[in-house]
Amino acid sequence: MLVLPPMKKLFLAALASLTLAWPAHAMDAALRAGLLKLDPQTRLEQRCDAEVLDRISHDDHKYKADRVVAYAFATPEMKADAIRSPGAAFRSKGQWYRLKFKCETAPDHMEVLQFRYRIGDEIPEADWAKYNLYD
């Protein structure tokens, strides 16, 4: 389990909130500047997480994705410019769902070049604590 210092957690939470306000393809200067302040690995993760939230919410209006956990059921496979997460989860309207996604970015991790995802089953609330998911 990844443990982040409190200030980095706060920054990442603020960054995640900002990413919901703008479509992934139309980042504004403030969001771009925030991503550029992150180390390359964290920037890749945050950029792909933002893409997950944006795509799910825009592709299927029954979901309003507001959180994603790439490592809920399995450790993501990381490459220099890509993430494959076969065991992710996302939250929508207070409920968690299984998710698989693949995300490839440009070398600066600012532009998503390829992205695929598949939504799985709803995760029973009784299992949330076991997978570090929260309401």
N, CA, C and O atoms as CSV, one atom per row, in Angstrom:
chain,resi,resn,atom,element,x,y,z
A,1,MET,N,N,0.844,-1.182,0.000
A,1,MET,CA,C,0.000,0.000,0.000
A,1,MET,C,C,0.882,1.235,0.000
A,1,MET,O,O,1.818,1.331,0.794
A,2,LEU,N,N,0.595,2.170,-0.874
A,2,LEU,CA,C,1.349,3.393,-1.018
A,2,LEU,C,C,0.967,4.357,0.089
A,2,LEU,O,O,-0.216,4.627,0.292
A,3,VAL,N,N,1.966,4.889,0.818
A,3,VAL,CA,C,1.716,5.854,1.877
A,3,VAL,C,C,2.361,7.167,1.450
A,3,VAL,O,O,3.559,7.216,1.171
A,4,LEU,N,N,1.562,8.226,1.402
A,4,LEU,CA,C,2.039,9.525,0.966
A,4,LEU,C,C,2.084,10.482,2.146
A,4,LEU,O,O,1.275,10.369,3.067
A,5,PRO,N,N,3.039,11.440,2.129
A,5,PRO,CA,C,3.057,12.475,3.169
A,5,PRO,C,C,1.766,13.291,3.096
A,5,PRO,O,O,1.171,13.413,2.025
A,6,PRO,N,N,1.325,13.857,4.240
A,6,PRO,CA,C,0.047,14.589,4.284
A,6,PRO,C,C,-0.065,15.698,3.233
A,6,PRO,O,O,-1.121,15.841,2.616
A,7,MET,N,N,0.975,16.473,3.015
A,7,MET,CA,C,0.894,17.568,2.039
A,7,MET,C,C,0.742,17.026,0.622
A,7,MET,O,O,0.008,17.599,-0.183
A,8,LYS,N,N,1.425,15.934,0.309
A,8,LYS,CA,C,1.295,15.362,-1.029
A,8,LYS,C,C,-0.109,14.794,-1.215
A,8,LYS,O,O,-0.687,14.911,-2.296
A,9,LYS,N,N,-0.665,14.177,-0.161
A,9,LYS,CA,C,-2.041,13.687,-0.232
A,9,LYS,C,C,-2.999,14.834,-0.520
A,9,LYS,O,O,-3.888,14.714,-1.363
A,10,LEU,N,N,-2.814,15.953,0.188
A,10,LEU,CA,C,-3.674,17.115,0.015
A,10,LEU,C,C,-3.557,17.649,-1.404
A,10,LEU,O,O,-4.567,17.958,-2.036
A,11,PHE,N,N,-2.328,17.761,-1.910
A,11,PHE,CA,C,-2.118,18.254,-3.270
A,11,PHE,C,C,-2.767,17.328,-4.287
A,11,PHE,O,O,-3.438,17.790,-5.210
A,12,LEU,N,N,-2.570,16.020,-4.124
A,12,LEU,CA,C,-3.142,15.071,-5.079
A,12,LEU,C,C,-4.668,15.080,-5.027
A,12,LEU,O,O,-5.323,14.934,-6.059
A,13,ALA,N,N,-5.234,15.250,-3.841
A,13,ALA,CA,C,-6.694,15.329,-3.730
A,13,ALA,C,C,-7.211,16.581,-4.433
A,13,ALA,O,O,-8.219,16.531,-5.137
A,14,ALA,N,N,-6.517,17.703,-4.242
A,14,ALA,CA,C,-6.917,18.943,-4.913
A,14,ALA,C,C,-6.775,18.805,-6.421
A,14,ALA,O,O,-7.632,19.266,-7.176
A,15,LEU,N,N,-5.697,18.173,-6.856
A,15,LEU,CA,C,-5.471,17.962,-8.278
A,15,LEU,C,C,-6.562,17.071,-8.869
A,15,LEU,O,O,-7.066,17.346,-9.957
A,16,ALA,N,N,-6.922,16.017,-8.163
A,16,ALA,CA,C,-7.982,15.130,-8.641
A,16,ALA,C,C,-9.300,15.884,-8.760
A,16,ALA,O,O,-10.051,15.671,-9.712
A,17,SER,N,N,-9.586,16.761,-7.806
A,17,SER,CA,C,-10.818,17.556,-7.875
A,17,SER,C,C,-10.800,18.483,-9.075
A,17,SER,O,O,-11.813,18.645,-9.755
A,18,LEU,N,N,-9.652,19.092,-9.336
A,18,LEU,CA,C,-9.540,19.968,-10.493
A,18,LEU,C,C,-9.746,19.215,-11.799
A,18,LEU,O,O,-10.361,19.734,-12.730
A,19,THR,N,N,-9.236,18.003,-11.868
A,19,THR,CA,C,-9.334,17.255,-13.119
A,19,THR,C,C,-10.772,16.932,-13.464
A,19,THR,O,O,-11.090,16.731,-14.637
A,20,LEU,N,N,-11.643,16.875,-12.485
A,20,LEU,CA,C,-13.048,16.598,-12.771
A,20,LEU,C,C,-13.737,17.803,-13.402
A,20,LEU,O,O,-14.763,17.662,-14.068
A,21,ALA,N,N,-13.172,18.981,-13.192
A,21,ALA,CA,C,-13.796,20.183,-13.698
A,21,ALA,C,C,-13.530,20.420,-15.184
A,21,ALA,O,O,-14.276,21.149,-15.838
A,22,TRP,N,N,-12.478,19.812,-15.717
A,22,TRP,CA,C,-12.129,20.020,-17.115
A,22,TRP,C,C,-12.029,18.698,-17.833
A,22,TRP,O,O,-11.501,17.731,-17.284
A,23,PRO,N,N,-12.533,18.640,-19.063
A,23,PRO,CA,C,-12.359,17.420,-19.847
A,23,PRO,C,C,-10.875,17.141,-20.046
A,23,PRO,O,O,-10.061,18.064,-20.091
A,24,ALA,N,N,-10.533,15.877,-20.165
A,24,ALA,CA,C,-9.137,15.480,-20.296
A,24,ALA,C,C,-8.483,16.107,-21.510
A,24,ALA,O,O,-7.293,16.421,-21.479
A,25,HIS,N,N,-9.238,16.294,-22.575
A,25,HIS,CA,C,-8.663,16.843,-23.793
A,25,HIS,C,C,-8.534,18.360,-23.767
A,25,HIS,O,O,-7.995,18.941,-24.709
A,26,ALA,N,N,-9.006,19.008,-22.728
A,26,ALA,CA,C,-8.990,20.468,-22.673
A,26,ALA,C,C,-8.458,20.953,-21.331
A,26,ALA,O,O,-9.144,21.688,-20.620
A,27,MET,N,N,-7.256,20.553,-20.985
A,27,MET,CA,C,-6.672,20.981,-19.723
A,27,MET,C,C,-6.400,22.477,-19.757
A,27,MET,O,O,-5.919,23.001,-20.762
A,28,ASP,N,N,-6.705,23.162,-18.670
A,28,ASP,CA,C,-6.381,24.580,-18.608
A,28,ASP,C,C,-4.975,24.752,-18.045
A,28,ASP,O,O,-4.337,23.783,-17.634
A,29,ALA,N,N,-4.506,25.985,-18.033
A,29,ALA,CA,C,-3.131,26.276,-17.621
A,29,ALA,C,C,-2.870,25.887,-16.162
A,29,ALA,O,O,-1.786,25.400,-15.844
A,30,ALA,N,N,-3.845,26.093,-15.274
A,30,ALA,CA,C,-3.639,25.771,-13.856
A,30,ALA,C,C,-3.493,24.267,-13.649
A,30,ALA,O,O,-2.616,23.827,-12.907
A,31,LEU,N,N,-4.337,23.485,-14.293
A,31,LEU,CA,C,-4.244,22.033,-14.171
A,31,LEU,C,C,-2.926,21.541,-14.751
A,31,LEU,O,O,-2.243,20.708,-14.156
A,32,ARG,N,N,-2.586,22.060,-15.904
A,32,ARG,CA,C,-1.320,21.672,-16.551
A,32,ARG,C,C,-0.132,21.990,-15.640
A,32,ARG,O,O,0.775,21.173,-15.479
A,33,ALA,N,N,-0.148,23.169,-15.056
A,33,ALA,CA,C,0.939,23.567,-14.157
A,33,ALA,C,C,1.005,22.647,-12.943
A,33,ALA,O,O,2.093,22.290,-12.491
A,34,GLY,N,N,-0.156,22.264,-12.417
A,34,GLY,CA,C,-0.171,21.346,-11.270
A,34,GLY,C,C,0.416,19.998,-11.613
A,34,GLY,O,O,1.193,19.448,-10.833
A,35,LEU,N,N,0.063,19.455,-12.757
A,35,LEU,CA,C,0.618,18.163,-13.182
A,35,LEU,C,C,2.126,18.250,-13.386
A,35,LEU,O,O,2.858,17.323,-13.043
A,36,LEU,N,N,2.582,19.355,-13.938
A,36,LEU,CA,C,4.019,19.507,-14.207
A,36,LEU,C,C,4.850,19.596,-12.931
A,36,LEU,O,O,6.062,19.384,-12.972
A,37,LYS,N,N,4.225,19.902,-11.808
A,37,LYS,CA,C,4.944,19.966,-10.526
A,37,LYS,C,C,5.201,18.581,-9.942
A,37,LYS,O,O,6.008,18.434,-9.024
A,38,LEU,N,N,4.523,17.574,-10.466
A,38,LEU,CA,C,4.648,16.216,-9.942
A,38,LEU,C,C,5.845,15.499,-10.556
A,38,LEU,O,O,6.264,15.806,-11.672
A,39,ASP,N,N,6.387,14.544,-9.812
A,39,ASP,CA,C,7.443,13.713,-10.388
A,39,ASP,C,C,6.842,12.907,-11.538
A,39,ASP,O,O,5.634,12.671,-11.549
A,40,PRO,N,N,7.659,12.481,-12.507
A,40,PRO,CA,C,7.116,11.819,-13.706
A,40,PRO,C,C,6.213,10.615,-13.421
A,40,PRO,O,O,5.178,10.468,-14.071
A,41,GLN,N,N,6.573,9.762,-12.479
A,41,GLN,CA,C,5.763,8.585,-12.162
A,41,GLN,C,C,4.393,8.990,-11.635
A,41,GLN,O,O,3.376,8.455,-12.076
A,42,THR,N,N,4.358,9.926,-10.699
A,42,THR,CA,C,3.099,10.392,-10.131
A,42,THR,C,C,2.273,11.110,-11.193
A,42,THR,O,O,1.051,10.964,-11.228
A,43,ARG,N,N,2.928,11.883,-12.061
A,43,ARG,CA,C,2.217,12.570,-13.136
A,43,ARG,C,C,1.543,11.558,-14.062
A,43,ARG,O,O,0.393,11.752,-14.455
A,44,LEU,N,N,2.246,10.482,-14.414
A,44,LEU,CA,C,1.656,9.435,-15.256
A,44,LEU,C,C,0.413,8.862,-14.578
A,44,LEU,O,O,-0.639,8.744,-15.206
A,45,GLU,N,N,0.531,8.510,-13.312
A,45,GLU,CA,C,-0.587,7.931,-12.572
A,45,GLU,C,C,-1.762,8.898,-12.494
A,45,GLU,O,O,-2.904,8.508,-12.739
A,46,GLN,N,N,-1.492,10.150,-12.155
A,46,GLN,CA,C,-2.569,11.132,-12.002
A,46,GLN,C,C,-3.221,11.463,-13.344
A,46,GLN,O,O,-4.435,11.655,-13.415
A,47,ARG,N,N,-2.430,11.528,-14.394
A,47,ARG,CA,C,-2.989,11.830,-15.716
A,47,ARG,C,C,-3.920,10.707,-16.167
A,47,ARG,O,O,-5.004,10.957,-16.694
A,48,CYS,N,N,-3.479,9.462,-15.952
A,48,CYS,CA,C,-4.313,8.320,-16.333
A,48,CYS,C,C,-5.545,8.214,-15.440
A,48,CYS,O,O,-6.629,7.892,-15.926
A,49,ASP,N,N,-5.399,8.477,-14.146
A,49,ASP,CA,C,-6.556,8.469,-13.251
A,49,ASP,C,C,-7.574,9.521,-13.701
A,49,ASP,O,O,-8.776,9.255,-13.709
A,50,ALA,N,N,-7.103,10.703,-14.072
A,50,ALA,CA,C,-8.006,11.756,-14.544
A,50,ALA,C,C,-8.724,11.323,-15.821
A,50,ALA,O,O,-9.903,11.620,-16.015
A,51,GLU,N,N,-8.001,10.620,-16.685
A,51,GLU,CA,C,-8.617,10.136,-17.929
A,51,GLU,C,C,-9.712,9.114,-17.630
A,51,GLU,O,O,-10.770,9.128,-18.259
A,52,VAL,N,N,-9.453,8.229,-16.671
A,52,VAL,CA,C,-10.463,7.242,-16.263
A,52,VAL,C,C,-11.739,7.952,-15.819
A,52,VAL,O,O,-12.830,7.639,-16.297
A,53,LEU,N,N,-11.600,8.897,-14.913
A,53,LEU,CA,C,-12.766,9.599,-14.374
A,53,LEU,C,C,-13.511,10.340,-15.473
A,53,LEU,O,O,-14.740,10.295,-15.539
A,54,ASP,N,N,-12.773,11.017,-16.328
A,54,ASP,CA,C,-13.391,11.785,-17.404
A,54,ASP,C,C,-14.123,10.883,-18.388
A,54,ASP,O,O,-15.275,11.148,-18.731
A,55,ARG,N,N,-13.483,9.845,-18.833
A,55,ARG,CA,C,-14.088,8.966,-19.847
A,55,ARG,C,C,-15.334,8.260,-19.318
A,55,ARG,O,O,-16.358,8.214,-19.999
A,56,ILE,N,N,-15.251,7.709,-18.107
A,56,ILE,CA,C,-16.407,6.995,-17.563
A,56,ILE,C,C,-17.596,7.938,-17.427
A,56,ILE,O,O,-18.710,7.600,-17.828
A,57,SER,N,N,-17.362,9.110,-16.866
A,57,SER,CA,C,-18.458,10.058,-16.645
A,57,SER,C,C,-19.058,10.574,-17.945
A,57,SER,O,O,-20.256,10.849,-18.006
A,58,HIS,N,N,-18.248,10.708,-18.974
A,58,HIS,CA,C,-18.744,11.237,-20.244
A,58,HIS,C,C,-19.279,10.159,-21.178
A,58,HIS,O,O,-20.158,10.437,-21.993
A,59,ASP,N,N,-18.773,8.944,-21.077
A,59,ASP,CA,C,-19.206,7.865,-21.977
A,59,ASP,C,C,-20.541,7.257,-21.570
A,59,ASP,O,O,-21.326,6.846,-22.425
A,60,ASP,N,N,-20.798,7.200,-20.279
A,60,ASP,CA,C,-22.028,6.569,-19.801
A,60,ASP,C,C,-22.594,7.443,-18.690
A,60,ASP,O,O,-22.074,7.447,-17.574
A,61,HIS,N,N,-23.640,8.171,-18.988
A,61,HIS,CA,C,-24.166,9.163,-18.046
A,61,HIS,C,C,-24.826,8.564,-16.809
A,61,HIS,O,O,-25.256,9.307,-15.926
A,62,LYS,N,N,-24.917,7.236,-16.725
A,62,LYS,CA,C,-25.441,6.658,-15.481
A,62,LYS,C,C,-24.373,6.677,-14.393
A,62,LYS,O,O,-24.680,6.482,-13.217
A,63,TYR,N,N,-23.101,6.915,-14.786
A,63,TYR,CA,C,-22.001,7.013,-13.823
A,63,TYR,C,C,-21.557,8.464,-13.698
A,63,TYR,O,O,-21.569,9.231,-14.661
A,64,LYS,N,N,-21.163,8.812,-12.475
A,64,LYS,CA,C,-20.520,10.092,-12.203
A,64,LYS,C,C,-19.277,9.758,-11.373
A,64,LYS,O,O,-19.262,9.912,-10.152
A,65,ALA,N,N,-18.249,9.303,-12.068
A,65,ALA,CA,C,-17.031,8.819,-11.408
A,65,ALA,C,C,-16.311,9.962,-10.700
A,65,ALA,O,O,-16.072,11.020,-11.283
A,66,ASP,N,N,-15.967,9.730,-9.421
A,66,ASP,CA,C,-15.260,10.759,-8.664
A,66,ASP,C,C,-14.007,10.257,-7.957
A,66,ASP,O,O,-13.264,11.059,-7.391
A,67,ARG,N,N,-13.758,8.972,-7.974
A,67,ARG,CA,C,-12.533,8.399,-7.392
A,67,ARG,C,C,-12.150,7.170,-8.197
A,67,ARG,O,O,-13.007,6.471,-8.739
A,68,VAL,N,N,-10.853,6.919,-8.267
A,68,VAL,CA,C,-10.355,5.693,-8.881
A,68,VAL,C,C,-9.204,5.185,-8.028
A,68,VAL,O,O,-8.380,5.965,-7.550
A,69,VAL,N,N,-9.153,3.876,-7.843
A,69,VAL,CA,C,-8.062,3.221,-7.129
A,69,VAL,C,C,-7.505,2.179,-8.093
A,69,VAL,O,O,-8.117,1.135,-8.320
A,70,ALA,N,N,-6.344,2.475,-8.650
A,70,ALA,CA,C,-5.761,1.623,-9.693
A,70,ALA,C,C,-5.278,0.280,-9.153
A,70,ALA,O,O,-5.146,-0.676,-9.916
A,71,TYR,N,N,-5.014,0.195,-7.855
A,71,TYR,CA,C,-4.404,-0.989,-7.252
A,71,TYR,C,C,-5.348,-1.750,-6.317
A,71,TYR,O,O,-4.875,-2.505,-5.467
A,72,ALA,N,N,-6.654,-1.577,-6.446
A,72,ALA,CA,C,-7.610,-2.169,-5.504
A,72,ALA,C,C,-7.511,-3.684,-5.437
A,72,ALA,O,O,-7.489,-4.246,-4.342
A,73,PHE,N,N,-7.451,-4.357,-6.575
A,73,PHE,CA,C,-7.465,-5.821,-6.619
A,73,PHE,C,C,-6.172,-6.423,-7.141
A,73,PHE,O,O,-5.941,-7.621,-6.981
A,74,ALA,N,N,-5.324,-5.611,-7.763
A,74,ALA,CA,C,-4.049,-6.095,-8.304
A,74,ALA,C,C,-3.124,-4.901,-8.508
A,74,ALA,O,O,-3.574,-3.775,-8.726
A,75,THR,N,N,-1.846,-5.165,-8.435
A,75,THR,CA,C,-0.856,-4.119,-8.655
A,75,THR,C,C,-0.813,-3.757,-10.138
A,75,THR,O,O,-0.673,-4.638,-10.986
A,76,PRO,N,N,-0.931,-2.466,-10.458
A,76,PRO,CA,C,-0.855,-2.064,-11.861
A,76,PRO,C,C,0.518,-2.382,-12.458
A,76,PRO,O,O,1.534,-2.369,-11.764
A,77,GLU,N,N,0.520,-2.663,-13.744
A,77,GLU,CA,C,1.771,-2.880,-14.477
A,77,GLU,C,C,2.196,-1.542,-15.051
A,77,GLU,O,O,1.481,-0.936,-15.850
A,78,MET,N,N,3.372,-1.089,-14.632
A,78,MET,CA,C,3.855,0.221,-15.042
A,78,MET,C,C,4.956,0.073,-16.087
A,78,MET,O,O,5.841,-0.775,-15.966
A,79,LYS,N,N,4.883,0.907,-17.106
A,79,LYS,CA,C,5.950,1.056,-18.081
A,79,LYS,C,C,6.325,2.525,-18.089
A,79,LYS,O,O,5.707,3.333,-17.396
A,80,ALA,N,N,7.325,2.868,-18.860
A,80,ALA,CA,C,7.794,4.259,-18.875
A,80,ALA,C,C,6.669,5.253,-19.141
A,80,ALA,O,O,6.589,6.291,-18.484
A,81,ASP,N,N,5.804,4.942,-20.099
A,81,ASP,CA,C,4.754,5.870,-20.489
A,81,ASP,C,C,3.366,5.239,-20.485
A,81,ASP,O,O,2.466,5.718,-21.175
A,82,ALA,N,N,3.186,4.176,-19.720
A,82,ALA,CA,C,1.897,3.487,-19.759
A,82,ALA,C,C,1.597,2.781,-18.441
A,82,ALA,O,O,2.494,2.421,-17.679
A,83,ILE,N,N,0.309,2.599,-18.208
A,83,ILE,CA,C,-0.185,1.842,-17.057
A,83,ILE,C,C,-1.209,0.843,-17.573
A,83,ILE,O,O,-2.065,1.176,-18.393
A,84,ARG,N,N,-1.110,-0.373,-17.087
A,84,ARG,CA,C,-2.143,-1.387,-17.314
A,84,ARG,C,C,-2.626,-1.789,-15.932
A,84,ARG,O,O,-1.858,-2.314,-15.126
A,85,SER,N,N,-3.891,-1.544,-15.662
A,85,SER,CA,C,-4.451,-1.823,-14.344
A,85,SER,C,C,-5.610,-2.810,-14.472
A,85,SER,O,O,-6.745,-2.408,-14.726
A,86,PRO,N,N,-5.321,-4.109,-14.294
A,86,PRO,CA,C,-6.373,-5.115,-14.437
A,86,PRO,C,C,-7.267,-5.236,-13.201
A,86,PRO,O,O,-8.309,-5.889,-13.258
A,87,GLY,N,N,-6.875,-4.616,-12.093
A,87,GLY,CA,C,-7.625,-4.764,-10.855
A,87,GLY,C,C,-7.952,-3.442,-10.194
A,87,GLY,O,O,-7.748,-3.269,-8.992
A,88,ALA,N,N,-8.456,-2.516,-10.978
A,88,ALA,CA,C,-8.803,-1.202,-10.451
A,88,ALA,C,C,-10.255,-1.178,-9.969
A,88,ALA,O,O,-11.010,-2.133,-10.151
A,89,ALA,N,N,-10.617,-0.053,-9.348
A,89,ALA,CA,C,-11.997,0.191,-8.923
A,89,ALA,C,C,-12.259,1.682,-9.075
A,89,ALA,O,O,-11.341,2.496,-8.973
A,90,PHE,N,N,-13.511,2.033,-9.317
A,90,PHE,CA,C,-13.881,3.444,-9.331
A,90,PHE,C,C,-15.178,3.616,-8.556
A,90,PHE,O,O,-15.983,2.694,-8.429
A,91,ARG,N,N,-15.353,4.837,-8.039
A,91,ARG,CA,C,-16.546,5.164,-7.270
A,91,ARG,C,C,-17.435,6.097,-8.084
A,91,ARG,O,O,-16.968,7.042,-8.719
A,92,SER,N,N,-18.723,5.801,-8.045
A,92,SER,CA,C,-19.718,6.638,-8.698
A,92,SER,C,C,-20.955,6.692,-7.817
A,92,SER,O,O,-21.519,5.661,-7.450
A,93,LYS,N,N,-21.371,7.917,-7.481
A,93,LYS,CA,C,-22.574,8.120,-6.683
A,93,LYS,C,C,-22.556,7.280,-5.404
A,93,LYS,O,O,-23.580,6.731,-4.996
A,94,GLY,N,N,-21.368,7.187,-4.771
A,94,GLY,CA,C,-21.243,6.481,-3.502
A,94,GLY,C,C,-21.088,4.974,-3.601
A,94,GLY,O,O,-21.000,4.303,-2.573
A,95,GLN,N,N,-21.053,4.432,-4.788
A,95,GLN,CA,C,-20.921,2.987,-4.990
A,95,GLN,C,C,-19.623,2.704,-5.754
A,95,GLN,O,O,-19.236,3.459,-6.646
A,96,TRP,N,N,-18.957,1.600,-5.386
A,96,TRP,CA,C,-17.709,1.200,-6.044
A,96,TRP,C,C,-17.970,0.098,-7.077
A,96,TRP,O,O,-18.833,-0.760,-6.894
A,97,TYR,N,N,-17.191,0.152,-8.174
A,97,TYR,CA,C,-17.300,-0.811,-9.272
A,97,TYR,C,C,-15.904,-1.289,-9.671
A,97,TYR,O,O,-14.927,-0.544,-9.588
A,98,ARG,N,N,-15.834,-2.534,-10.101
A,98,ARG,CA,C,-14.578,-3.059,-10.634
A,98,ARG,C,C,-14.282,-2.378,-11.960
A,98,ARG,O,O,-15.188,-1.922,-12.658
A,99,LEU,N,N,-12.987,-2.316,-12.298
A,99,LEU,CA,C,-12.562,-1.619,-13.494
A,99,LEU,C,C,-11.234,-2.191,-13.980
A,99,LEU,O,O,-10.371,-2.549,-13.178
A,100,LYS,N,N,-11.081,-2.271,-15.287
A,100,LYS,CA,C,-9.800,-2.584,-15.924
A,100,LYS,C,C,-9.515,-1.435,-16.876
A,100,LYS,O,O,-10.417,-0.953,-17.561
A,101,PHE,N,N,-8.256,-0.993,-16.919
A,101,PHE,CA,C,-7.929,0.031,-17.902
A,101,PHE,C,C,-6.473,-0.059,-18.338
A,101,PHE,O,O,-5.610,-0.577,-17.630
A,102,LYS,N,N,-6.241,0.472,-19.543
A,102,LYS,CA,C,-4.901,0.620,-20.107
A,102,LYS,C,C,-4.796,2.064,-20.563
A,102,LYS,O,O,-5.694,2.586,-21.224
A,103,CYS,N,N,-3.698,2.699,-20.204
A,103,CYS,CA,C,-3.507,4.109,-20.514
A,103,CYS,C,C,-2.071,4.320,-20.969
A,103,CYS,O,O,-1.129,3.924,-20.283
A,104,GLU,N,N,-1.910,4.942,-22.126
A,104,GLU,CA,C,-0.575,5.271,-22.629
A,104,GLU,C,C,-0.512,6.770,-22.860
A,104,GLU,O,O,-1.413,7.350,-23.466
A,105,THR,N,N,0.552,7.395,-22.377
A,105,THR,CA,C,0.708,8.839,-22.516
A,105,THR,C,C,1.923,9.172,-23.371
A,105,THR,O,O,2.745,8.311,-23.687
A,106,ALA,N,N,2.010,10.442,-23.735
A,106,ALA,CA,C,3.226,10.963,-24.363
A,106,ALA,C,C,4.339,10.904,-23.317
A,106,ALA,O,O,4.051,10.775,-22.127
A,107,PRO,N,N,5.597,10.994,-23.734
A,107,PRO,CA,C,6.704,10.896,-22.772
A,107,PRO,C,C,6.654,11.894,-21.608
A,107,PRO,O,O,7.176,11.607,-20.530
A,108,ASP,N,N,6.033,13.059,-21.814
A,108,ASP,CA,C,5.930,14.019,-20.704
A,108,ASP,C,C,4.748,13.716,-19.783
A,108,ASP,O,O,4.559,14.395,-18.774
A,109,HIS,N,N,3.950,12.698,-20.126
A,109,HIS,CA,C,2.788,12.243,-19.345
A,109,HIS,C,C,1.679,13.290,-19.243
A,109,HIS,O,O,0.899,13.285,-18.292
A,110,MET,N,N,1.617,14.170,-20.211
A,110,MET,CA,C,0.587,15.199,-20.203
A,110,MET,C,C,-0.549,14.896,-21.184
A,110,MET,O,O,-1.684,15.319,-20.961
A,111,GLU,N,N,-0.260,14.181,-22.246
A,111,GLU,CA,C,-1.258,13.862,-23.259
A,111,GLU,C,C,-1.503,12.358,-23.287
A,111,GLU,O,O,-0.557,11.573,-23.359
A,112,VAL,N,N,-2.757,11.961,-23.232
A,112,VAL,CA,C,-3.111,10.548,-23.327
A,112,VAL,C,C,-3.182,10.183,-24.804
A,112,VAL,O,O,-3.942,10.775,-25.570
A,113,LEU,N,N,-2.373,9.192,-25.190
A,113,LEU,CA,C,-2.306,8.768,-26.590
A,113,LEU,C,C,-3.261,7.618,-26.893
A,113,LEU,O,O,-3.895,7.589,-27.948
A,114,GLN,N,N,-3.358,6.673,-25.962
A,114,GLN,CA,C,-4.264,5.539,-26.123
A,114,GLN,C,C,-4.897,5.252,-24.769
A,114,GLN,O,O,-4.254,5.358,-23.725
A,115,PHE,N,N,-6.175,4.886,-24.815
A,115,PHE,CA,C,-6.879,4.589,-23.570
A,115,PHE,C,C,-8.005,3.604,-23.852
A,115,PHE,O,O,-8.793,3.788,-24.780
A,116,ARG,N,N,-8.068,2.556,-23.038
A,116,ARG,CA,C,-9.169,1.588,-23.098
A,116,ARG,C,C,-9.567,1.248,-21.672
A,116,ARG,O,O,-8.732,1.232,-20.768
A,117,TYR,N,N,-10.845,0.977,-21.481
A,117,TYR,CA,C,-11.300,0.561,-20.154
A,117,TYR,C,C,-12.513,-0.340,-20.291
A,117,TYR,O,O,-13.190,-0.374,-21.319
A,118,ARG,N,N,-12.760,-1.073,-19.203
A,118,ARG,CA,C,-13.939,-1.927,-19.119
A,118,ARG,C,C,-14.452,-1.885,-17.682
A,118,ARG,O,O,-13.711,-2.150,-16.736
A,119,ILE,N,N,-15.716,-1.551,-17.538
A,119,ILE,CA,C,-16.357,-1.510,-16.221
A,119,ILE,C,C,-16.847,-2.910,-15.877
A,119,ILE,O,O,-17.447,-3.599,-16.701
A,120,GLY,N,N,-16.577,-3.310,-14.642
A,120,GLY,CA,C,-17.015,-4.612,-14.170
A,120,GLY,C,C,-18.185,-4.500,-13.207
A,120,GLY,O,O,-18.959,-3.543,-13.247
A,121,ASP,N,N,-18.294,-5.492,-12.350
A,121,ASP,CA,C,-19.409,-5.589,-11.408
A,121,ASP,C,C,-19.312,-4.568,-10.283
A,121,ASP,O,O,-18.238,-4.061,-9.960
A,122,GLU,N,N,-20.464,-4.288,-9.704
A,122,GLU,CA,C,-20.535,-3.481,-8.498
A,122,GLU,C,C,-19.838,-4.253,-7.378
A,122,GLU,O,O,-19.946,-5.477,-7.301
A,123,ILE,N,N,-19.132,-3.543,-6.522
A,123,ILE,CA,C,-18.428,-4.167,-5.393
A,123,ILE,C,C,-19.319,-4.033,-4.163
A,123,ILE,O,O,-19.681,-2.916,-3.792
A,124,PRO,N,N,-19.679,-5.137,-3.526
A,124,PRO,CA,C,-20.538,-5.058,-2.332
A,124,PRO,C,C,-19.885,-4.219,-1.230
A,124,PRO,O,O,-18.678,-4.303,-1.003
A,125,GLU,N,N,-20.686,-3.427,-0.565
A,125,GLU,CA,C,-20.173,-2.559,0.496
A,125,GLU,C,C,-19.447,-3.351,1.583
A,125,GLU,O,O,-18.511,-2.837,2.196
A,126,ALA,N,N,-19.857,-4.568,1.826
A,126,ALA,CA,C,-19.196,-5.412,2.830
A,126,ALA,C,C,-17.739,-5.684,2.481
A,126,ALA,O,O,-16.952,-6.023,3.365
A,127,ASP,N,N,-17.361,-5.543,1.209
A,127,ASP,CA,C,-15.981,-5.794,0.767
A,127,ASP,C,C,-15.122,-4.538,0.695
A,127,ASP,O,O,-13.913,-4.640,0.487
A,128,TRP,N,N,-15.695,-3.387,0.857
A,128,TRP,CA,C,-14.945,-2.147,0.676
A,128,TRP,C,C,-13.724,-2.051,1.579
A,128,TRP,O,O,-12.642,-1.711,1.101
A,129,ALA,N,N,-13.861,-2.337,2.848
A,129,ALA,CA,C,-12.740,-2.215,3.779
A,129,ALA,C,C,-11.605,-3.155,3.402
A,129,ALA,O,O,-10.434,-2.792,3.518
A,130,LYS,N,N,-11.938,-4.348,2.956
A,130,LYS,CA,C,-10.928,-5.330,2.576
A,130,LYS,C,C,-10.044,-4.811,1.441
A,130,LYS,O,O,-8.869,-5.169,1.361
A,131,TYR,N,N,-10.591,-3.980,0.572
A,131,TYR,CA,C,-9.847,-3.447,-0.584
A,131,TYR,C,C,-9.493,-1.968,-0.423
A,131,TYR,O,O,-9.162,-1.298,-1.401
A,132,ASN,N,N,-9.561,-1.463,0.798
A,132,ASN,CA,C,-9.216,-0.071,1.099
A,132,ASN,C,C,-10.036,0.929,0.285
A,132,ASN,O,O,-9.524,1.959,-0.153
A,133,LEU,N,N,-11.291,0.616,0.093
A,133,LEU,CA,C,-12.209,1.512,-0.580
A,133,LEU,C,C,-13.026,2.195,0.508
A,133,LEU,O,O,-13.304,1.587,1.541
A,134,TYR,N,N,-13.404,3.417,0.300
A,134,TYR,CA,C,-14.140,4.147,1.321
A,134,TYR,C,C,-15.257,4.935,0.668
A,134,TYR,O,O,-15.257,5.174,-0.540
A,135,ASP,N,N,-16.218,5.336,1.505
A,135,ASP,CA,C,-17.393,6.059,1.026
A,135,ASP,C,C,-17.110,7.518,0.909
A,135,ASP,O,O,-17.988,8.288,0.519
